Tab-separated table of C-alpha atoms in Angstrom:
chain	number	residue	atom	x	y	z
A	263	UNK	CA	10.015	-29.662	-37.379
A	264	UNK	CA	8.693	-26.834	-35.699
A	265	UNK	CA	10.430	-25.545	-32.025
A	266	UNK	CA	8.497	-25.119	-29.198
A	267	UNK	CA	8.971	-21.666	-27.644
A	268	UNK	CA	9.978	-22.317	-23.993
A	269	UNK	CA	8.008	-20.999	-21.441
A	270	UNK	CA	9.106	-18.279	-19.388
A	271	UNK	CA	7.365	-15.227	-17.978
A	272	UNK	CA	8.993	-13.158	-20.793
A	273	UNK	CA	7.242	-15.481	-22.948
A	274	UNK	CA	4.462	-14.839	-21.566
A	275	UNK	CA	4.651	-11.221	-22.160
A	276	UNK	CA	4.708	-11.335	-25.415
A	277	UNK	CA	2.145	-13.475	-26.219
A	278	UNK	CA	0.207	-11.476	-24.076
A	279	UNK	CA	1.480	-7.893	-25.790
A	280	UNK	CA	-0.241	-9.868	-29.054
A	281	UNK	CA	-3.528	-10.306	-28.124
A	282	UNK	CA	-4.133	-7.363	-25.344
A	283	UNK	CA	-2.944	-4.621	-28.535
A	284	UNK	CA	-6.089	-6.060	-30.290
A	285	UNK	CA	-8.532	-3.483	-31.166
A	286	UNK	CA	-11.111	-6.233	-29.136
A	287	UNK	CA	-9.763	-6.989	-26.446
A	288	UNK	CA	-8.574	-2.467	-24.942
A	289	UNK	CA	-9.873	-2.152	-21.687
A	290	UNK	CA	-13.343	-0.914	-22.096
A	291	UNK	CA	-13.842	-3.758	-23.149
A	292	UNK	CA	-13.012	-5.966	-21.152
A	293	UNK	CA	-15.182	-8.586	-19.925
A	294	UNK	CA	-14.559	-8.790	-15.974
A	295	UNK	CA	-15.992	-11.971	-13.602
A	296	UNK	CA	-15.869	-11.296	-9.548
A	297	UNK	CA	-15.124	-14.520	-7.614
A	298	UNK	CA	-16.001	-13.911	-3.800
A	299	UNK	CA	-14.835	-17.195	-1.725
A	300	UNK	CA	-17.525	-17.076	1.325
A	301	UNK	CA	-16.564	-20.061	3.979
A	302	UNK	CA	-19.848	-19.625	6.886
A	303	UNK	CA	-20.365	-15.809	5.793
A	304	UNK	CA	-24.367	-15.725	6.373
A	305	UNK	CA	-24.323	-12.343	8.253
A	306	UNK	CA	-22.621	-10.449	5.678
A	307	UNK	CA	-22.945	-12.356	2.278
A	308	UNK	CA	-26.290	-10.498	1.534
A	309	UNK	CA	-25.165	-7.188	2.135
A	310	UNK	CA	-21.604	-7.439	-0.224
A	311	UNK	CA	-23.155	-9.062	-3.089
A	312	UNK	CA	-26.214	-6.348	-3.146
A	313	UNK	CA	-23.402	-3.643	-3.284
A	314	UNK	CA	-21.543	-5.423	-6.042
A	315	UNK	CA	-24.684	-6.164	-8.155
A	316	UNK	CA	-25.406	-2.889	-7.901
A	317	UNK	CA	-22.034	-0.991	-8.631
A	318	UNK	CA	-21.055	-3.604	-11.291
A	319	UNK	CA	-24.341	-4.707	-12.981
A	320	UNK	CA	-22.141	-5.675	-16.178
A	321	UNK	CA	-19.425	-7.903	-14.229
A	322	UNK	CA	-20.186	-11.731	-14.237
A	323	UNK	CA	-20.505	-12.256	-10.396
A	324	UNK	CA	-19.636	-16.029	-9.136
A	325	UNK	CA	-19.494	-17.048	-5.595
A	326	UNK	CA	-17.615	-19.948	-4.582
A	327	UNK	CA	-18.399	-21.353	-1.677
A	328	UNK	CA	-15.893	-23.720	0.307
A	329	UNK	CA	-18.748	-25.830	2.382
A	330	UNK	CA	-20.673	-23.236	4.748
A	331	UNK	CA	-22.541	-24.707	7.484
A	332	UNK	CA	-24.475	-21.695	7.730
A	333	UNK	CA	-27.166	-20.301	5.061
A	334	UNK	CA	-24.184	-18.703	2.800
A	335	UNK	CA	-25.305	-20.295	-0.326
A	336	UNK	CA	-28.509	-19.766	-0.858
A	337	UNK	CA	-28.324	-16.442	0.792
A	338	UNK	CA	-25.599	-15.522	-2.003
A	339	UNK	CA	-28.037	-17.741	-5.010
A	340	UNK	CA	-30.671	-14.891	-4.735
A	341	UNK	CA	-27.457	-12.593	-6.077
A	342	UNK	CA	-25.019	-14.669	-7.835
A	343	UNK	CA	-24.085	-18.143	-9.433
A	344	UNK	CA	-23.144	-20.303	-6.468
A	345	UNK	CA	-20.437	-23.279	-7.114
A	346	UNK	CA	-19.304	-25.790	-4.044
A	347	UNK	CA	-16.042	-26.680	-3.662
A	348	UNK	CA	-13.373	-28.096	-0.851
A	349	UNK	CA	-12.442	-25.541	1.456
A	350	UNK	CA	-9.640	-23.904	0.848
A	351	UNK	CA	-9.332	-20.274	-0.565
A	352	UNK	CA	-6.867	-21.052	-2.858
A	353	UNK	CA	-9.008	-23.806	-4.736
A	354	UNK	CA	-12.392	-22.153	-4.171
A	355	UNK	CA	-10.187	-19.233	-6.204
A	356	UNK	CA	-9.322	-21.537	-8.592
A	357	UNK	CA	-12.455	-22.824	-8.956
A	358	UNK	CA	-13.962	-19.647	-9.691
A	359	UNK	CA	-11.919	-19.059	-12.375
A	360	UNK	CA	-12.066	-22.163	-13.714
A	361	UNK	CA	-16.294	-21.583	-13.987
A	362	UNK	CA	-16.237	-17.965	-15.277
A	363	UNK	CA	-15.462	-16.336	-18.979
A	364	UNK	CA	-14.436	-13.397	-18.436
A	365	UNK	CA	-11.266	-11.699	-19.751
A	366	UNK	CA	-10.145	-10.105	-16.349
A	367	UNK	CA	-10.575	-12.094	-12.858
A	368	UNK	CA	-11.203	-9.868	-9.958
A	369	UNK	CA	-11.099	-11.722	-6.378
A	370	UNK	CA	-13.096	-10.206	-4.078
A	371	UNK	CA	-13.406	-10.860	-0.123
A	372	UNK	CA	-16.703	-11.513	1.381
A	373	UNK	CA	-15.857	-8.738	4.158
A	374	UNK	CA	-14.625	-6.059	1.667
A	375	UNK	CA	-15.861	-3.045	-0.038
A	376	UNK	CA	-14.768	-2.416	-2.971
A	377	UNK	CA	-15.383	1.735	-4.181
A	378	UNK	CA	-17.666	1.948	-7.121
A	379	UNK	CA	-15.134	3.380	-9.055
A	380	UNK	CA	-12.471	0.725	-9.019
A	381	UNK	CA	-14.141	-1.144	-12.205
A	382	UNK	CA	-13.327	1.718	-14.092
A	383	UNK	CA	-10.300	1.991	-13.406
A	384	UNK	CA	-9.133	-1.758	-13.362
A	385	UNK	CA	-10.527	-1.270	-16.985
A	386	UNK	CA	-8.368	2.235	-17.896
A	387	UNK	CA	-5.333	0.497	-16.278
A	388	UNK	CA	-5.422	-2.862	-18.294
A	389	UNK	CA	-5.919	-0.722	-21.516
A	390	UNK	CA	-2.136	-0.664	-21.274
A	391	UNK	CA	-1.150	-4.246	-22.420
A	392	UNK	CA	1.816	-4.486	-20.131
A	393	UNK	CA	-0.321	-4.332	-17.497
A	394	UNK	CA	-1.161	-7.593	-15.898
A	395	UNK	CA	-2.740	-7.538	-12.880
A	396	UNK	CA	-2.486	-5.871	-9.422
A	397	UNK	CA	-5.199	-4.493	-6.633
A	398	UNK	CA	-6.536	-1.633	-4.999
A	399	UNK	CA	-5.220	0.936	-2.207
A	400	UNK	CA	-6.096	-0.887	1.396
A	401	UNK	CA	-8.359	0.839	3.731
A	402	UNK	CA	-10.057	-0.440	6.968
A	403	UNK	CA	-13.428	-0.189	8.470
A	404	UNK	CA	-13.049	1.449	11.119
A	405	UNK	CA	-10.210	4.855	11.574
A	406	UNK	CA	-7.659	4.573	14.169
A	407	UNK	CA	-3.600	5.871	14.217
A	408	UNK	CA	-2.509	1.880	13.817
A	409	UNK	CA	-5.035	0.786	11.574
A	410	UNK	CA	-4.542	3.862	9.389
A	411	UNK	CA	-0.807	3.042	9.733
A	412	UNK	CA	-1.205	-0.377	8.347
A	413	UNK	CA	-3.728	0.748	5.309
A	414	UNK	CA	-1.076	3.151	4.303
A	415	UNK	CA	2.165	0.713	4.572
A	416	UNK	CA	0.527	-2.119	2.870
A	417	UNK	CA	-0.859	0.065	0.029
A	418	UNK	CA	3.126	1.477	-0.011
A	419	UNK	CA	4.286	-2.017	0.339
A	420	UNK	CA	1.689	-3.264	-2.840
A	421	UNK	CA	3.111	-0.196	-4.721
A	422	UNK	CA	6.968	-1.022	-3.813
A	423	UNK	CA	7.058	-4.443	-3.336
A	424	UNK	CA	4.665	-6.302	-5.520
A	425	UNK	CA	3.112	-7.660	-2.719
A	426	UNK	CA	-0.613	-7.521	-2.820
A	427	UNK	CA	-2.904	-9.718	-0.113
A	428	UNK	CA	-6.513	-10.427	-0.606
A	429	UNK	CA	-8.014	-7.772	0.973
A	430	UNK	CA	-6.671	-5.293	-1.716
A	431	UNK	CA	-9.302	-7.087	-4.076
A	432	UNK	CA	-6.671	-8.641	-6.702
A	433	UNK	CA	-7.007	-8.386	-10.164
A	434	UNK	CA	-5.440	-10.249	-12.891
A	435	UNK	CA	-6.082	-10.902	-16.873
A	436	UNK	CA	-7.115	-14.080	-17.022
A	437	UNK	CA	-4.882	-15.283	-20.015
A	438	UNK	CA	-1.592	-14.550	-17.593
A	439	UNK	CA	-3.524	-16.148	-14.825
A	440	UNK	CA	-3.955	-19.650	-16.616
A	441	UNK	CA	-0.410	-19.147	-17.694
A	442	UNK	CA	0.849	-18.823	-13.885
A	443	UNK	CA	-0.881	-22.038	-13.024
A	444	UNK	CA	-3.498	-20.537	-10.700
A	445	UNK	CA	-2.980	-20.366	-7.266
A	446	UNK	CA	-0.916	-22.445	-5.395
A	447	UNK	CA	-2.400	-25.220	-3.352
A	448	UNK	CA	-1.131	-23.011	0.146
A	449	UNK	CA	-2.975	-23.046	3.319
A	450	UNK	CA	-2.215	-19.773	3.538
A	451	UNK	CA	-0.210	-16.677	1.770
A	452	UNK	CA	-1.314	-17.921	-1.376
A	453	UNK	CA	-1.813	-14.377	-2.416
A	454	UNK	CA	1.573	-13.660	-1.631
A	455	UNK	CA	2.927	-16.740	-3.321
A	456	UNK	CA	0.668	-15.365	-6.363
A	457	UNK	CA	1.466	-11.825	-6.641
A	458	UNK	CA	5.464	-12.341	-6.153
A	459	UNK	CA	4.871	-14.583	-9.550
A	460	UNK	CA	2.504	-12.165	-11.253
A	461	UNK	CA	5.273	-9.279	-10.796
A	462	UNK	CA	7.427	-11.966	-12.840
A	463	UNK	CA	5.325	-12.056	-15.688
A	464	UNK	CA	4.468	-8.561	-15.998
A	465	UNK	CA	3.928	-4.971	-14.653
A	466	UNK	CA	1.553	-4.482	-11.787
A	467	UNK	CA	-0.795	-1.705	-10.394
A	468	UNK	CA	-2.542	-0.339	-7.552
A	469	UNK	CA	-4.906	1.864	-7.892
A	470	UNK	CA	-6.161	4.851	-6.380
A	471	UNK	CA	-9.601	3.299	-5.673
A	472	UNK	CA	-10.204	1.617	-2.204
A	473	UNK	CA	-10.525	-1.459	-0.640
A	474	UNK	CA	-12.258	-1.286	2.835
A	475	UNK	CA	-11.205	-4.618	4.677
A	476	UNK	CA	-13.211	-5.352	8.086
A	477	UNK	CA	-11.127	-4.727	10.903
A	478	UNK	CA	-12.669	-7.570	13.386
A	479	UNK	CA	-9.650	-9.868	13.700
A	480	UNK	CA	-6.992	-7.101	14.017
A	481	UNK	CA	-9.036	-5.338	16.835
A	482	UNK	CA	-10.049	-8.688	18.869
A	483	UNK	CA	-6.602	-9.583	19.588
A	484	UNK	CA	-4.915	-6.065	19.834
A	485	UNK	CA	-4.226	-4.215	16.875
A	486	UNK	CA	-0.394	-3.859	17.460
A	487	UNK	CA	-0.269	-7.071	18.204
A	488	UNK	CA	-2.031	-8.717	15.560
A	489	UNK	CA	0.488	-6.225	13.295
A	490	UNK	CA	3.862	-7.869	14.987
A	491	UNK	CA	1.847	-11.498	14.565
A	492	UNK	CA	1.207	-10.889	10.811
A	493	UNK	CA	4.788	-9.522	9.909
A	494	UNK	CA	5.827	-12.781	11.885
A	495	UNK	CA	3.922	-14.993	9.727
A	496	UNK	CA	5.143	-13.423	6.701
A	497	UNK	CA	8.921	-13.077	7.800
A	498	UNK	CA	8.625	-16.758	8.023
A	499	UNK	CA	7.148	-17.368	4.795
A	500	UNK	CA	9.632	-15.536	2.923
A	501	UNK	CA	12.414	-16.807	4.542
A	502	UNK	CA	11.406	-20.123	3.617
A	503	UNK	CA	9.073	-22.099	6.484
A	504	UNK	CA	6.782	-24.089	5.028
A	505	UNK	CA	2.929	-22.985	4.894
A	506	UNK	CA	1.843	-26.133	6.938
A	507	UNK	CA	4.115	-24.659	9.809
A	508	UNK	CA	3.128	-21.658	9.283
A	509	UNK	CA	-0.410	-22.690	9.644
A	510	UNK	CA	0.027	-24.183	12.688
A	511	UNK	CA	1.452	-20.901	13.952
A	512	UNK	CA	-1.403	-18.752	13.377
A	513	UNK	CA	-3.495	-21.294	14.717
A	514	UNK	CA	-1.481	-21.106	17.922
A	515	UNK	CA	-2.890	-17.576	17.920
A	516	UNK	CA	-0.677	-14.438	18.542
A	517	UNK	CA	-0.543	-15.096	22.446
A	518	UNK	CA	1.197	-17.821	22.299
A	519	UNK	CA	3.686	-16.296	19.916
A	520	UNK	CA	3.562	-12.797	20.752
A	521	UNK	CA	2.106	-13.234	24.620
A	522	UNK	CA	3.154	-9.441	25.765
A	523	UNK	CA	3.378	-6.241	24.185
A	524	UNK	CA	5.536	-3.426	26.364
A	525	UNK	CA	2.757	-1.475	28.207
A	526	UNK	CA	0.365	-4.531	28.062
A	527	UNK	CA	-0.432	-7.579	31.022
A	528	UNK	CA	0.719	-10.586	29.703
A	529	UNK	CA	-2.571	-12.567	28.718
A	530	UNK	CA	-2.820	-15.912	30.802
A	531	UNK	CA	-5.314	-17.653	28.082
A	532	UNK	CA	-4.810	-15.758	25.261
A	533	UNK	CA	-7.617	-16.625	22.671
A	534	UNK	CA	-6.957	-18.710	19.649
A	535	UNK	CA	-7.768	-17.872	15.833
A	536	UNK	CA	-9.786	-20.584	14.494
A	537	UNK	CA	-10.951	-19.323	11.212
A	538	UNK	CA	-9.855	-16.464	9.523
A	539	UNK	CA	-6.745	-15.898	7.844
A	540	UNK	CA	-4.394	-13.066	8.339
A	541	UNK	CA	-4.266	-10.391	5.928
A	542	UNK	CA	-0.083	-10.878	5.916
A	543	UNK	CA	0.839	-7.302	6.219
């Protein structure tokens, strides 16, 4: 009677050694699918999927859409294949996956843009077969002294730390992403939650190529703020508070937790964050 190998991430590393030394499966040729979860993203859904249609005609491009009460979908159908699922980025993620073929997954942000290099070298980088996954070097839309702080210490932080957030466009082979289960069912940090386990199961990168992350939710609130709200939020997730609680934190907005910065007037009604989620730097 045959054993069953038990599953561990080492495991996982060598079955994955087996297949990615393959003369088929080196990174050139490598068959990548972009999943962009859009949630009411009508203003700007037309605008990223021309860019990535154009910069990556030979990526399958899949939009997963978590319910939009706005025009999203059929905006994004003139572009891409458009699927319907709960909301929920870590399912509409899932999801994506779960509908595409491609050998590499590449999640994508509906207010990021990627450089048209990075393809290339996702590609070079996963040549190497020990190579899993990992994401691009952060940059934001607009240039100021905190935001370029914060591109620089997250992209140190990725580099360091394993710790790479959606807005560094994530990429991962698919065969150690079905392996890994996915995404976790979170709320919230469930990139987080994902790349601490994809640093388990192999060696990641981040590239030199850019991603530019809109800046709207960092400036409306205060940019140092938002900064001290988002290490908050993730202090608390890696010290153990459960997502749900965490949830309800962020929703509570940063004035509530944060209501004064030294320098600033304490904000009376400070106003609340409804719908997007922090980037967790």
């Amino acid at each position: 009677m045959r054993t069953r190998m038990r599953a561990s991430p080492r495991n996982a590393r060598a079955r994955a050694d087996a297949v990615w030394r393959s003369p088929e499966h080196r990174g050139s040729d490598l068959i990548v699918s972009i999943i962009v979860p859009t949630l009411n993203e009508a203003e700007i859904i037309s605008e990223t999927l021309q860019r990535l249609h154009r910069d990556f005609p030979d990526c399958e491009l899949i939009v997963v859409d978590g319910g939009s009460c706005d025009a999203t979908p059929d905006l994004a159908s003139a572009y891409a294949r458009v699927v319907t699922t709960a909301p929920g980025r870590a399912g509409q993620m899932n999801e994506g996956a779960h509908r595409t073929r491609g050998d590499v997954l590449w999640f994508v942000h509906a207010d990021t843009v990627v450089a048209a290099h990075a393809l290339q070298q996702i590609r070079e980088a996963l040549a190497d077969p020990g190579i899993v996954g990992g994401g691009l070097s952060l940059r934001f839309d607009r240039r100021t002294p905190s935001l370029d702080y914060l591109a620089r210490v997250s992209t140190l932080r990725a580099r360091h730390l394993h710790h790479v957030f959606g807005d560094q466009a994530m990429f991962v082979r698919r065969e150690t992403f079905e392996y890994l289960g996915g995404f976790a069912p979170l709320p919230l940090m469930e990139d987080l939650e994902f790349s601490r386990r994809l640093h388990r199961a192999g060696r990641m990168v981040v590239l030199p190529a850019t991603s530019t992350a809109a800046s709207r939710r960092l400036t409306a609130h205060g940019t140092l703020r938002m900064i001290a709200f988002m290490q908050y939020l993730k202090l608390l997730f890696l010290t153990g508070v459960s997502p749900e609680r965490i949830q309800l934190r962020y929703q509570a907005g940063p004035g509530v937790v944060l209501p004064s910065l030294p320098g600033r007037s304490r904000i009376k009604h400070p106003h609340r964050v409804t719908k997007e989620k922090p980037h967790g730097d």
